[in-house]
Short mmCIF file of C-alpha atoms and ligand atoms in Angstrom, two decimals:
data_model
loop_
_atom_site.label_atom_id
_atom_site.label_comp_id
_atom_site.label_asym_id
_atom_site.label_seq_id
_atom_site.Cartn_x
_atom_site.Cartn_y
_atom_site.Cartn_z
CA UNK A 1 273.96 -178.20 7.91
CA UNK A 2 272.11 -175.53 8.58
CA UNK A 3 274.74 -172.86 9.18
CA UNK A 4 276.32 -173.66 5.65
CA UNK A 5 273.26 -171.95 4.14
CA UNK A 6 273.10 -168.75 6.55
CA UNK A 7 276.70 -167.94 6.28
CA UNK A 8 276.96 -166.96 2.49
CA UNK A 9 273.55 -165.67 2.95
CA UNK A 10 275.29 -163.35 5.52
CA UNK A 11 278.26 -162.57 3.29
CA UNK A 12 275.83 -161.83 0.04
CA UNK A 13 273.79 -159.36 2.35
CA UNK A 14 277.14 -157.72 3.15
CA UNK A 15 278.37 -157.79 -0.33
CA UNK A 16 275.72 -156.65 -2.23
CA UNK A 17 275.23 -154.07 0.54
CA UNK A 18 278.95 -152.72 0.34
CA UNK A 19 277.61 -149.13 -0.84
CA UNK A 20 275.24 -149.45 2.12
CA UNK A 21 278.76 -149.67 4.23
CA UNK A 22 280.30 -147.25 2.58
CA UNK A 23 278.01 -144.63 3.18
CA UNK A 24 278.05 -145.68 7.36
CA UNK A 25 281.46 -145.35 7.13
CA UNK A 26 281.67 -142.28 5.45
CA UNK A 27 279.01 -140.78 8.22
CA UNK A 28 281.09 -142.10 11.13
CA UNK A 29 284.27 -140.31 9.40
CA UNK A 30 282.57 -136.96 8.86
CA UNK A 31 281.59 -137.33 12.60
CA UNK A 32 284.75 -137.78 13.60
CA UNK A 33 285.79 -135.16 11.87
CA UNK A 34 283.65 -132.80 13.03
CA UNK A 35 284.20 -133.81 16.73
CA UNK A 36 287.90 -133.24 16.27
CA UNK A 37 287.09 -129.88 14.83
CA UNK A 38 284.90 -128.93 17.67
CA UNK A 39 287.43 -130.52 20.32
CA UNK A 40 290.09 -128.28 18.49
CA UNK A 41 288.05 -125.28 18.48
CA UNK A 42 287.01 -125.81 21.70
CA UNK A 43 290.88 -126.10 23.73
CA UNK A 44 292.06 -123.60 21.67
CA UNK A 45 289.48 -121.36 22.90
CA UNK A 46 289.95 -123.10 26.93
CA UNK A 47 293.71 -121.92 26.22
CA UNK A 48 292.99 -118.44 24.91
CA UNK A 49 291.34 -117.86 27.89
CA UNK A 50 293.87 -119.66 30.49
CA UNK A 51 296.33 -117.02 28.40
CA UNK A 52 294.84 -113.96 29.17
CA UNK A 53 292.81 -114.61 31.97
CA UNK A 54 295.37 -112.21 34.77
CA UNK A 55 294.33 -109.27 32.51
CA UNK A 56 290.58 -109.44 33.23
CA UNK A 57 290.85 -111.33 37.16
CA UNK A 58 289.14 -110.40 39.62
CA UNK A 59 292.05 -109.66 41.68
CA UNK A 60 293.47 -107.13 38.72
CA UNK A 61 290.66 -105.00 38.58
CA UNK A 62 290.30 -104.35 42.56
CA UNK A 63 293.31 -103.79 42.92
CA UNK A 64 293.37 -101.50 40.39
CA UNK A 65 293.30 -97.33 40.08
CA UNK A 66 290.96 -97.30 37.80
CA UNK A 67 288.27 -99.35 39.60
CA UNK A 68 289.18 -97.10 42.68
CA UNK A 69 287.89 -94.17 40.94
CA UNK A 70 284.74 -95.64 39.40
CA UNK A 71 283.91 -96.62 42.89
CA UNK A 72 284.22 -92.79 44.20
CA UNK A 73 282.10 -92.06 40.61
CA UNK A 74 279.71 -94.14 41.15
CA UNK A 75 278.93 -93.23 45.01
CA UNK A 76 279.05 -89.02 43.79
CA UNK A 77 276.93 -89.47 40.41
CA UNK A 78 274.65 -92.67 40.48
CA UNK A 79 272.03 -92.38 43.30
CA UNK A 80 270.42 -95.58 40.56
CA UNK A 81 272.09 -98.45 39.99
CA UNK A 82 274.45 -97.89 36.93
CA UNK A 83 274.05 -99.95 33.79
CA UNK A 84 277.48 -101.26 32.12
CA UNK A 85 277.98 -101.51 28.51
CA UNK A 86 281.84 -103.16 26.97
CA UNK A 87 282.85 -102.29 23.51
CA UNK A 88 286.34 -102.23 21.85
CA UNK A 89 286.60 -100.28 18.14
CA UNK A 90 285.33 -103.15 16.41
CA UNK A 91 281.81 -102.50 17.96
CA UNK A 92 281.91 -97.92 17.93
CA UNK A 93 279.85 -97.67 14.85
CA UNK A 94 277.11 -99.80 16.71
CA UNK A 95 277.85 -97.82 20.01
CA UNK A 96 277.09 -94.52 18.48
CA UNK A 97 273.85 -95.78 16.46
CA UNK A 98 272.55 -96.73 20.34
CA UNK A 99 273.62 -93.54 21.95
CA UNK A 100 271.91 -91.57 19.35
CA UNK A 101 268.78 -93.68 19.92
CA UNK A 102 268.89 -93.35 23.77
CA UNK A 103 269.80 -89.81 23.54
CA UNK A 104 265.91 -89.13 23.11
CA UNK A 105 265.20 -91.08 26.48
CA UNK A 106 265.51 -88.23 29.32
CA UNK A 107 267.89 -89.51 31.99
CA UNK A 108 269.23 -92.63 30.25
CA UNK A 109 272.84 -91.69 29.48
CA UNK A 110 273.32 -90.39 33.27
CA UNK A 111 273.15 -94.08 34.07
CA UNK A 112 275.65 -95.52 31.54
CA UNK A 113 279.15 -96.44 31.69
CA UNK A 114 280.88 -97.54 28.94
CA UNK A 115 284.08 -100.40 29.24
CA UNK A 116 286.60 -99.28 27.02
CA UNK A 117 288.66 -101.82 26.02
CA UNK A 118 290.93 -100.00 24.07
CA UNK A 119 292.31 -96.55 23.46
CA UNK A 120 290.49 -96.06 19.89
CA UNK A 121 287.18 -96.75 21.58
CA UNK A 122 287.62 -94.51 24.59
CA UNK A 123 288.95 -91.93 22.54
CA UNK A 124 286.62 -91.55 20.14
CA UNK A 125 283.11 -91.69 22.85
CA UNK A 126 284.62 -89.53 24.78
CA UNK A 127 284.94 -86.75 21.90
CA UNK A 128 281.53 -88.05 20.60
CA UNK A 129 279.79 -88.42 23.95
CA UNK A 130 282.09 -85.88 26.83
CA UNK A 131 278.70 -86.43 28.84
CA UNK A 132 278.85 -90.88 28.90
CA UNK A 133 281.07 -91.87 31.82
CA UNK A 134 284.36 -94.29 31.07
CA UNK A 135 286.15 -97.08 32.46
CA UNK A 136 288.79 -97.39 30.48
CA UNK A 137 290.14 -101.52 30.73
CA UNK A 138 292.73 -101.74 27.75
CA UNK A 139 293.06 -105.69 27.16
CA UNK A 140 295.08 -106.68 24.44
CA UNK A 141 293.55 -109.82 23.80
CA UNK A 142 290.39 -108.29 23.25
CA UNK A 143 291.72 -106.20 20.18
CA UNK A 144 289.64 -107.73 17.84
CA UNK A 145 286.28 -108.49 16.61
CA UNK A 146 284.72 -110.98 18.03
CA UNK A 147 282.63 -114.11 16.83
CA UNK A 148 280.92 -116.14 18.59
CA UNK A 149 282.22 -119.10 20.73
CA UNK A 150 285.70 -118.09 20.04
CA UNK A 151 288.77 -117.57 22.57
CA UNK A 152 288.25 -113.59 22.88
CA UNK A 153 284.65 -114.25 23.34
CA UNK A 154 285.02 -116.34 25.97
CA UNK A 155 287.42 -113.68 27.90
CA UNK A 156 284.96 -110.93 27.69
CA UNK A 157 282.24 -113.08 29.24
CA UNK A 158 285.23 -113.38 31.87
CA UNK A 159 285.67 -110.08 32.54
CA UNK A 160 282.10 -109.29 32.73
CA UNK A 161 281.93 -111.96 35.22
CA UNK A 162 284.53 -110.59 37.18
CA UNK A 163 283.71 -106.88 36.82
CA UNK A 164 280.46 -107.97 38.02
CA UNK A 165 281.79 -109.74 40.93
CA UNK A 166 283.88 -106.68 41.99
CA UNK A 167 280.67 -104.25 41.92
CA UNK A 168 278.85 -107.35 44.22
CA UNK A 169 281.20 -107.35 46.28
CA UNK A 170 281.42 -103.54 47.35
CA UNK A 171 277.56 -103.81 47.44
CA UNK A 172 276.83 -102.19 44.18
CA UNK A 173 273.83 -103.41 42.48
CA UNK A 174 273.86 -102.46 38.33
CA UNK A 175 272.46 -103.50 34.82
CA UNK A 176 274.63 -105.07 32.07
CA UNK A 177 273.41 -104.05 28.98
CA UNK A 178 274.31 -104.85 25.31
CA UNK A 179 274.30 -102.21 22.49
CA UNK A 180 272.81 -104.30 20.02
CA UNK A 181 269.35 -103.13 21.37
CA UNK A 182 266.99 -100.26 20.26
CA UNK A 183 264.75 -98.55 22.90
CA UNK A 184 261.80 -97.81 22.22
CA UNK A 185 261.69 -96.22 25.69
CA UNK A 186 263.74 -96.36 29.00
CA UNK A 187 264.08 -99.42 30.86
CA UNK A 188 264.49 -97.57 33.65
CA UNK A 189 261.58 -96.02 34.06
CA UNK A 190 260.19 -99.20 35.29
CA UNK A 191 261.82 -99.40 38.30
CA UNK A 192 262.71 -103.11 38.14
CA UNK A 193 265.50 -102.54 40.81
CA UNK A 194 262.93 -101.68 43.45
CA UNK A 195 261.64 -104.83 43.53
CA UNK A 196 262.26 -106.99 46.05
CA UNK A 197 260.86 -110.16 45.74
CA UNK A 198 264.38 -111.54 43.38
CA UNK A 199 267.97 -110.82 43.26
CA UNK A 200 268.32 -111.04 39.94
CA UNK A 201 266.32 -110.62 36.61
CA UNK A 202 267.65 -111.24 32.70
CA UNK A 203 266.20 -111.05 29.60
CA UNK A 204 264.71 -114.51 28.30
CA UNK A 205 264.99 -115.98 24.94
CA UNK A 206 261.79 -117.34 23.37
CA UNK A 207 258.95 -115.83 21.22
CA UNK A 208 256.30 -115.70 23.77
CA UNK A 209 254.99 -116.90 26.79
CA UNK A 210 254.32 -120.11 25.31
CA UNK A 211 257.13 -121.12 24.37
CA UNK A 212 259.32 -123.65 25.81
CA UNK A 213 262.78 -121.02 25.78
CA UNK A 214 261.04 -118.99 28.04
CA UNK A 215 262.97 -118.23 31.09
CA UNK A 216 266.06 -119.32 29.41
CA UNK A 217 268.47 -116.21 30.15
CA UNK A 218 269.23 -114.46 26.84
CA UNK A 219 272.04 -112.41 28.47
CA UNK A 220 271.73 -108.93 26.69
CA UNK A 221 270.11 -106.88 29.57
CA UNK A 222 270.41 -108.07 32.96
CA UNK A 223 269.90 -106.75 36.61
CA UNK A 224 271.87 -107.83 39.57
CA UNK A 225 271.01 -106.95 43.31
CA UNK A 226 274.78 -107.21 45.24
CA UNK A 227 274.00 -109.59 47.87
CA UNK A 228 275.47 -112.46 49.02
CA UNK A 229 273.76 -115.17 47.22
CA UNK A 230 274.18 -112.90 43.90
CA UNK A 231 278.10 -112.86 45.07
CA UNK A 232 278.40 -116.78 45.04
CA UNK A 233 276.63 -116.91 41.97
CA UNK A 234 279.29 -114.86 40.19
CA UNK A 235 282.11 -116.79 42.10
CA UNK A 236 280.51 -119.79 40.66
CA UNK A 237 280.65 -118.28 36.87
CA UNK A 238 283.54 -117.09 37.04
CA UNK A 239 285.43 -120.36 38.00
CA UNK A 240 283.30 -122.04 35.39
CA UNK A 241 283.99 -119.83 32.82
CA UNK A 242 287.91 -120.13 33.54
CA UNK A 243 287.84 -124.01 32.66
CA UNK A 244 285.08 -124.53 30.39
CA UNK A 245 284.08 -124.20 26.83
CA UNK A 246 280.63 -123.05 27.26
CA UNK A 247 278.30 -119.77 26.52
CA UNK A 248 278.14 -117.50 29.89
CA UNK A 249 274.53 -117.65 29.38
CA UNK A 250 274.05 -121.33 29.42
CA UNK A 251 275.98 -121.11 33.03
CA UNK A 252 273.68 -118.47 34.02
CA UNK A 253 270.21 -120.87 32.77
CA UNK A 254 271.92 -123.68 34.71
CA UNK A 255 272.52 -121.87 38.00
CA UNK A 256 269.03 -120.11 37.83
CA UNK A 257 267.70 -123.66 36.94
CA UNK A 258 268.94 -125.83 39.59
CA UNK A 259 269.61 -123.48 42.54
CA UNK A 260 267.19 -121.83 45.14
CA UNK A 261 269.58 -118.91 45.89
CA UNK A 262 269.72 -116.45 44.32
CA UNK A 263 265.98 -115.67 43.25
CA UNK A 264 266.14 -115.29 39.24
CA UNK A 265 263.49 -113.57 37.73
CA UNK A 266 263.01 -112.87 34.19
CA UNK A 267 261.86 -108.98 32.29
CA UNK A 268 258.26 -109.72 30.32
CA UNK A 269 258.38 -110.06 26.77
CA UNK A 270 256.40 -106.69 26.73
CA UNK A 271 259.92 -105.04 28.24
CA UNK A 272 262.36 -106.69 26.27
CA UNK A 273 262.24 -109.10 23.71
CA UNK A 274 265.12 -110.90 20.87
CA UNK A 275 265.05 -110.05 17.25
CA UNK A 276 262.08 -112.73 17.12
CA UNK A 277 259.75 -110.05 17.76
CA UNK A 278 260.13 -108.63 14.37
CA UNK A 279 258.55 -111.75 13.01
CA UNK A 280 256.01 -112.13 14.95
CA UNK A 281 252.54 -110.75 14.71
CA UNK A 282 254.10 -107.18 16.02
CA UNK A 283 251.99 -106.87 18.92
CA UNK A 284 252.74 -105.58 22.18
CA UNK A 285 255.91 -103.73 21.28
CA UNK A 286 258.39 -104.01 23.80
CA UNK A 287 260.27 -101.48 26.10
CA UNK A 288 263.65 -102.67 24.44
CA UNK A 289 264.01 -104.78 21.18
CA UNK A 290 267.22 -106.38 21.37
CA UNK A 291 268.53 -106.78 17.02
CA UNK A 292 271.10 -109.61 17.41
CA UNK A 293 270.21 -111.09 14.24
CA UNK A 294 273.66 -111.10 12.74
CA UNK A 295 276.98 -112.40 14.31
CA UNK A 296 279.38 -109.94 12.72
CA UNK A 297 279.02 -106.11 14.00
CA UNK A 298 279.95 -104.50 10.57
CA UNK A 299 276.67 -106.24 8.87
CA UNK A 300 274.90 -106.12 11.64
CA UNK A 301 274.43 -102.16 11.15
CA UNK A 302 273.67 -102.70 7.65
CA UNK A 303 271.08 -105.22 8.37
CA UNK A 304 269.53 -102.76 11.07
CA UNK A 305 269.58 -100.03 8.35
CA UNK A 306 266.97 -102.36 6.24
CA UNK A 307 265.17 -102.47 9.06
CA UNK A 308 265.15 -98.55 9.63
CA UNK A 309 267.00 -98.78 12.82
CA UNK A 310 270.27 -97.10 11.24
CA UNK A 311 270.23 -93.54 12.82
CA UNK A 312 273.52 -92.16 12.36
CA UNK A 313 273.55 -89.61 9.27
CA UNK A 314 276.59 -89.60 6.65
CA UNK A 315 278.08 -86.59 8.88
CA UNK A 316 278.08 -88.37 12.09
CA UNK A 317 275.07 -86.65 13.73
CA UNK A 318 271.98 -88.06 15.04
CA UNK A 319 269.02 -88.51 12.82
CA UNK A 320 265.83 -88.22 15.23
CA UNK A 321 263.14 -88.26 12.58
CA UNK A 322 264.69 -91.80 11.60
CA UNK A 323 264.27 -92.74 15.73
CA UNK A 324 260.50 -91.09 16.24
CA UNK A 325 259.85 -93.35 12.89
CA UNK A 326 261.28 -96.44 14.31
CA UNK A 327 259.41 -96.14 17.59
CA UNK A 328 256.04 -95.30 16.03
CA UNK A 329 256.78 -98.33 13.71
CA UNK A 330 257.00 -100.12 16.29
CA UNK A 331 254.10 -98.63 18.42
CA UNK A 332 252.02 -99.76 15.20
CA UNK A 333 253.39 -103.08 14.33
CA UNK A 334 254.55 -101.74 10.91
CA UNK A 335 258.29 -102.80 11.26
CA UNK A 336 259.27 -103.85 7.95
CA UNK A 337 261.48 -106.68 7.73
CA UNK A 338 261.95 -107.25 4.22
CA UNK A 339 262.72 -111.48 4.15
CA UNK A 340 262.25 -111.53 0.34
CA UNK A 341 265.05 -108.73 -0.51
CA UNK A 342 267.55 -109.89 1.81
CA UNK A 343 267.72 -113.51 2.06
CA UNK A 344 268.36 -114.36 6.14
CA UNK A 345 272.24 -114.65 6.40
CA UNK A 346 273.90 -118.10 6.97
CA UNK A 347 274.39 -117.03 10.64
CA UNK A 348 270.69 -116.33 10.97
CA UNK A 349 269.77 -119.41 9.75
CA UNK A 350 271.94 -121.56 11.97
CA UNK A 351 270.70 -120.22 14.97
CA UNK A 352 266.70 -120.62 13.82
CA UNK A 353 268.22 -124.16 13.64
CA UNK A 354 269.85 -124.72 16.41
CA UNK A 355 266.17 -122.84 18.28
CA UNK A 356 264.15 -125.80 16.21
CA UNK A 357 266.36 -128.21 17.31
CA UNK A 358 266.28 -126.94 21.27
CA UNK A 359 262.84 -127.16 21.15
CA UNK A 360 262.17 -130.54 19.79
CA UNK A 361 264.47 -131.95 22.23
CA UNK A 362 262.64 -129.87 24.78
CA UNK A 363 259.14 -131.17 23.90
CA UNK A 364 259.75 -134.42 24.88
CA UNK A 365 258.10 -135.31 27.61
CA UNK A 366 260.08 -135.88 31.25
CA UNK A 367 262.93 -136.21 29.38
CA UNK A 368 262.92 -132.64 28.01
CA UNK A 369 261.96 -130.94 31.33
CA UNK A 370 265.37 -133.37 33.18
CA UNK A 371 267.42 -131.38 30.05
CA UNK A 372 266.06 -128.29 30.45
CA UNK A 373 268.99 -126.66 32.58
CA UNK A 374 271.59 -128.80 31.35
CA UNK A 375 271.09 -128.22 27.13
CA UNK A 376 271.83 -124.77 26.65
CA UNK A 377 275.77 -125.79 29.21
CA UNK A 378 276.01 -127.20 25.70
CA UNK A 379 275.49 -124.77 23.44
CA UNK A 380 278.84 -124.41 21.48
CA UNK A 381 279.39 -127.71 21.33
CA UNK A 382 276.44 -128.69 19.85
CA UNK A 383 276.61 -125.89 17.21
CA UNK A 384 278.86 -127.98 14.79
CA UNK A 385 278.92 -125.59 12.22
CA UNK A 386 280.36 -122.87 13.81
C1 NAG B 401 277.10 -112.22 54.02
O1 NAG B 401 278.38 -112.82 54.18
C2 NAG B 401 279.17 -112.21 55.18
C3 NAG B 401 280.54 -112.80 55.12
O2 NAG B 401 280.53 -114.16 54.82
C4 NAG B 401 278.49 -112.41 56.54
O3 NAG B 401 279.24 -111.79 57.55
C5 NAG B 401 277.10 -111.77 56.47
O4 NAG B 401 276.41 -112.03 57.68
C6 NAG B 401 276.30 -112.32 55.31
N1 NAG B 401 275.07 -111.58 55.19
C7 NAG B 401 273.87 -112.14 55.12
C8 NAG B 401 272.70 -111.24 54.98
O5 NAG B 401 273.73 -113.35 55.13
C1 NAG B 402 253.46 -106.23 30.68
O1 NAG B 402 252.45 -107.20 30.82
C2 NAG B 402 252.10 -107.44 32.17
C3 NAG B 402 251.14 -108.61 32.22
O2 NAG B 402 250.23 -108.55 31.18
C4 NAG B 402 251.51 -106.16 32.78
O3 NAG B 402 251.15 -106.38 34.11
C5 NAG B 402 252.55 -105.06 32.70
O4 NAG B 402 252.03 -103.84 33.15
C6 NAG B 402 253.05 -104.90 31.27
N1 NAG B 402 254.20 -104.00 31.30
C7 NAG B 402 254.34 -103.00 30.47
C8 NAG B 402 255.55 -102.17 30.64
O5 NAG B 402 253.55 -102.76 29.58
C1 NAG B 403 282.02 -97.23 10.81
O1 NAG B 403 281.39 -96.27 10.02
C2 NAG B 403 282.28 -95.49 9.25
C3 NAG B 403 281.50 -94.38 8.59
O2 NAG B 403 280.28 -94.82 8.13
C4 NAG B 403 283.00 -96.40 8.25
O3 NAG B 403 283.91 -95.66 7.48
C5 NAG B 403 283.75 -97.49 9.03
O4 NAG B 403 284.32 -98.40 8.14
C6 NAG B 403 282.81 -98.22 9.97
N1 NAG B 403 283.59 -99.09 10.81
C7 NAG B 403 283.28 -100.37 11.04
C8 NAG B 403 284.20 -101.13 11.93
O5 NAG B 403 282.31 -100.91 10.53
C1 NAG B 404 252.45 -96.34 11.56
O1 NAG B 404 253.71 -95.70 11.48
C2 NAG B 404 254.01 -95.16 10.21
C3 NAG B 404 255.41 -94.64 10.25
O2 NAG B 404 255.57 -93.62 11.19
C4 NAG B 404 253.00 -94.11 9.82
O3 NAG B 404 253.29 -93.64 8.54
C5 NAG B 404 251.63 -94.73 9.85
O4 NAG B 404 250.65 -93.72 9.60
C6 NAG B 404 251.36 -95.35 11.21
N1 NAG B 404 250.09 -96.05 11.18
C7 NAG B 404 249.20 -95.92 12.13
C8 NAG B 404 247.97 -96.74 11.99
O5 NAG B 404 249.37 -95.19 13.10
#
């Protein structure tokens, strides 16, 4: 008797609840549609690189002319380790804002070499800069701008891998370095590749010692000691790289995470620090302030020029009061970043989100310390909205 009353309880519940079901259903759909978008994105991006991996292997650039005579460069001209930087066109007007900046650092363009990867870009430096030293690697694939998590993004991480790799293995130690960074003064001057106590030392992400992205590699600026535990670390990346849909970087936290060989080590936040620095309290300016607030290089210079770190006059030459000014501004922790004016682009935004969200799951305790090398392995997938 009993179950005659429950049942059309049950069903009223249901019935009267049918919006209730609606809306689960509707959530379950849009999550299915967004993990079919993401699984799309994300073999697409697998295949891109399967496509076009032979033009940045490992195998094409040692065997190649060109690497030949960097090696013969490099042992004439580079008694330090050289620091690498890749552009294609896409990135030149960003290029030539950085070499104006670092033309003010004595000695810092001696140690640069620029990857060309295609004729526009290695054309136009070497007019613009006779004195930077090229290695010209045309890839087709990579004749485009890039966005993040994407195919072509995913191959240049591959041949930085495997450029990297070739250097390790003829026992070259070097920097690779990003554009997208001002310098307030000269990394090198610190002598970071004297030390001996690590192999290898990156950039971290974060805002601070305290916080819980410290020693998470941010990938901009990064030194390598050739070795051979450095060498199996890029053997490892590489392979990874080849098969998986995941951010270089998030390899990189993994491996410096979970193995004991190589030592990582990570650059103080008063030597380089992110973007974040600019809203913080200003203090302690670092060495290098990386600006990789926006995703898309073309805004990116105009957001930097808001910020007073556009240097490049209308003519093409090199403004040098607008560099002193920047440093100083930065010296003083007057660096004016104007949040009302400009509203923080969409891209902006979804990465402070994506940080928030990193760091909640971080916080929890035991739980967020097991995840700790393992979350950021996850990074484009998690980003749904890109
Ligand atoms: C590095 O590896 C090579 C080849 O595997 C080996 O001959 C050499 O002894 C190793 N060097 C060190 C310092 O372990
Ligand atoms: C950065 O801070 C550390 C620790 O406070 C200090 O030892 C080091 O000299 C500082 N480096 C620079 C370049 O200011
Ligand atoms: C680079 O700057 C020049 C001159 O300011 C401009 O005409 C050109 O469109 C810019 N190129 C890119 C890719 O932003
Ligand atoms: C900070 O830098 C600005 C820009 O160069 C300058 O005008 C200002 O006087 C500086 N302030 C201090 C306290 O040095």
């Amino acid at each position: 008797m009993k179950n005659r009353n429950v049942i059309p309880n049950i069903l009223d519940v249901i019935f009267f609840n049918r919006y209730t079901l609606i809306l689960f259903y509707s959530f379950w759909f849009l999550v299915g549609i967004l993990a079919l978008r993401k699984s799309q994105n994300a073999l697409s991006a697998v295949q891109y690189v399967k496509t076009n991996s032979d033009s940045v292997s490992l195998s094409s650039i040692e065997s190649s002319p060109e690497f030949e005579k960097l090696l013969e460069i490099l042992e004439e001209k580079y008694p330090r380790p050289p620091a690498f930087f890749l552009l294609n066109q896409f990135a030149l007007n960003m290029t030539d804002n950085f070499l104006c900046n670092t033309a003010t650092l004595e000695g810092a363009h001696d140690r640069f070499v620029f990857v060309t990867l295609d004729e526009v870009a290695r054309d136009t430096i070497r007019r613009r800069w006779p004195e930077i030293q090229i290695f010209h690697w045309p890839t087709p694939s990579l004749y485009k701008p890039f966005s993040f998590a994407e195919g072509a993004y995913q191959t240049i991480y591959l041949l930085r891998s495997n450029l990297a790799l070739a250097l390790i293995k003829k026992r070259i130690s070097f920097w690779m370095m990003q554009q997208d960074t001002f310098w307030r003064k000269s990394i090198f001057d610190l002598n970071f590749e004297d030390d001996m106590s690590y192999d290898a030392i990156f950039d971290q992400l974060g805002d601070g010692d305290n916080s819980l992205r410290k020693e998470w590699v941010n990938g901009a600026n990064w030194f390598i000691r050739a070795n051979n535990d450095t060498q199996f670390f890029f053997e490892r990346l590489s392979e990874k790289l080849a098969y998986w849909y995941t951010p270089d970087v998030g390899i990189m936290i993994h491996q410096c995470n979970t193995w004991n060989k190589p030592k990582c080590a990570y650059i103080p936040y008063n030597v380089t620090y992110s973007w974040e620095w600019m809203f913080s309290d200003q203090s302690n300016p670092p060495y290098l302030l990386q600006l990789d607030c926006e995703t898309n290089g073309g805004t990116k210079l105009m957001q930097l020029g808001r910020y007073g770190f556009h240097f490049v006059n209308p003519d093409g030459t090199c403004n040098n009061q607008k560099i002193a000014s920047a440093k100083s501004r930065m010296e003083n922790g007057t660096v004016e970043v104007q949040m009302t004016k400009t509203l923080p682009s969409w891209g902006r935004l979804q990465f402070k989100l994506y940080w928030y969200i990193t760091e909640y799951l971080l916080w929890i305790p035991v739980f967020g310390e097991y995840l700790r090398p393992y979350l950021a392995l996850a990074g484009f997938i998690l980003m749904i909205t890109i």
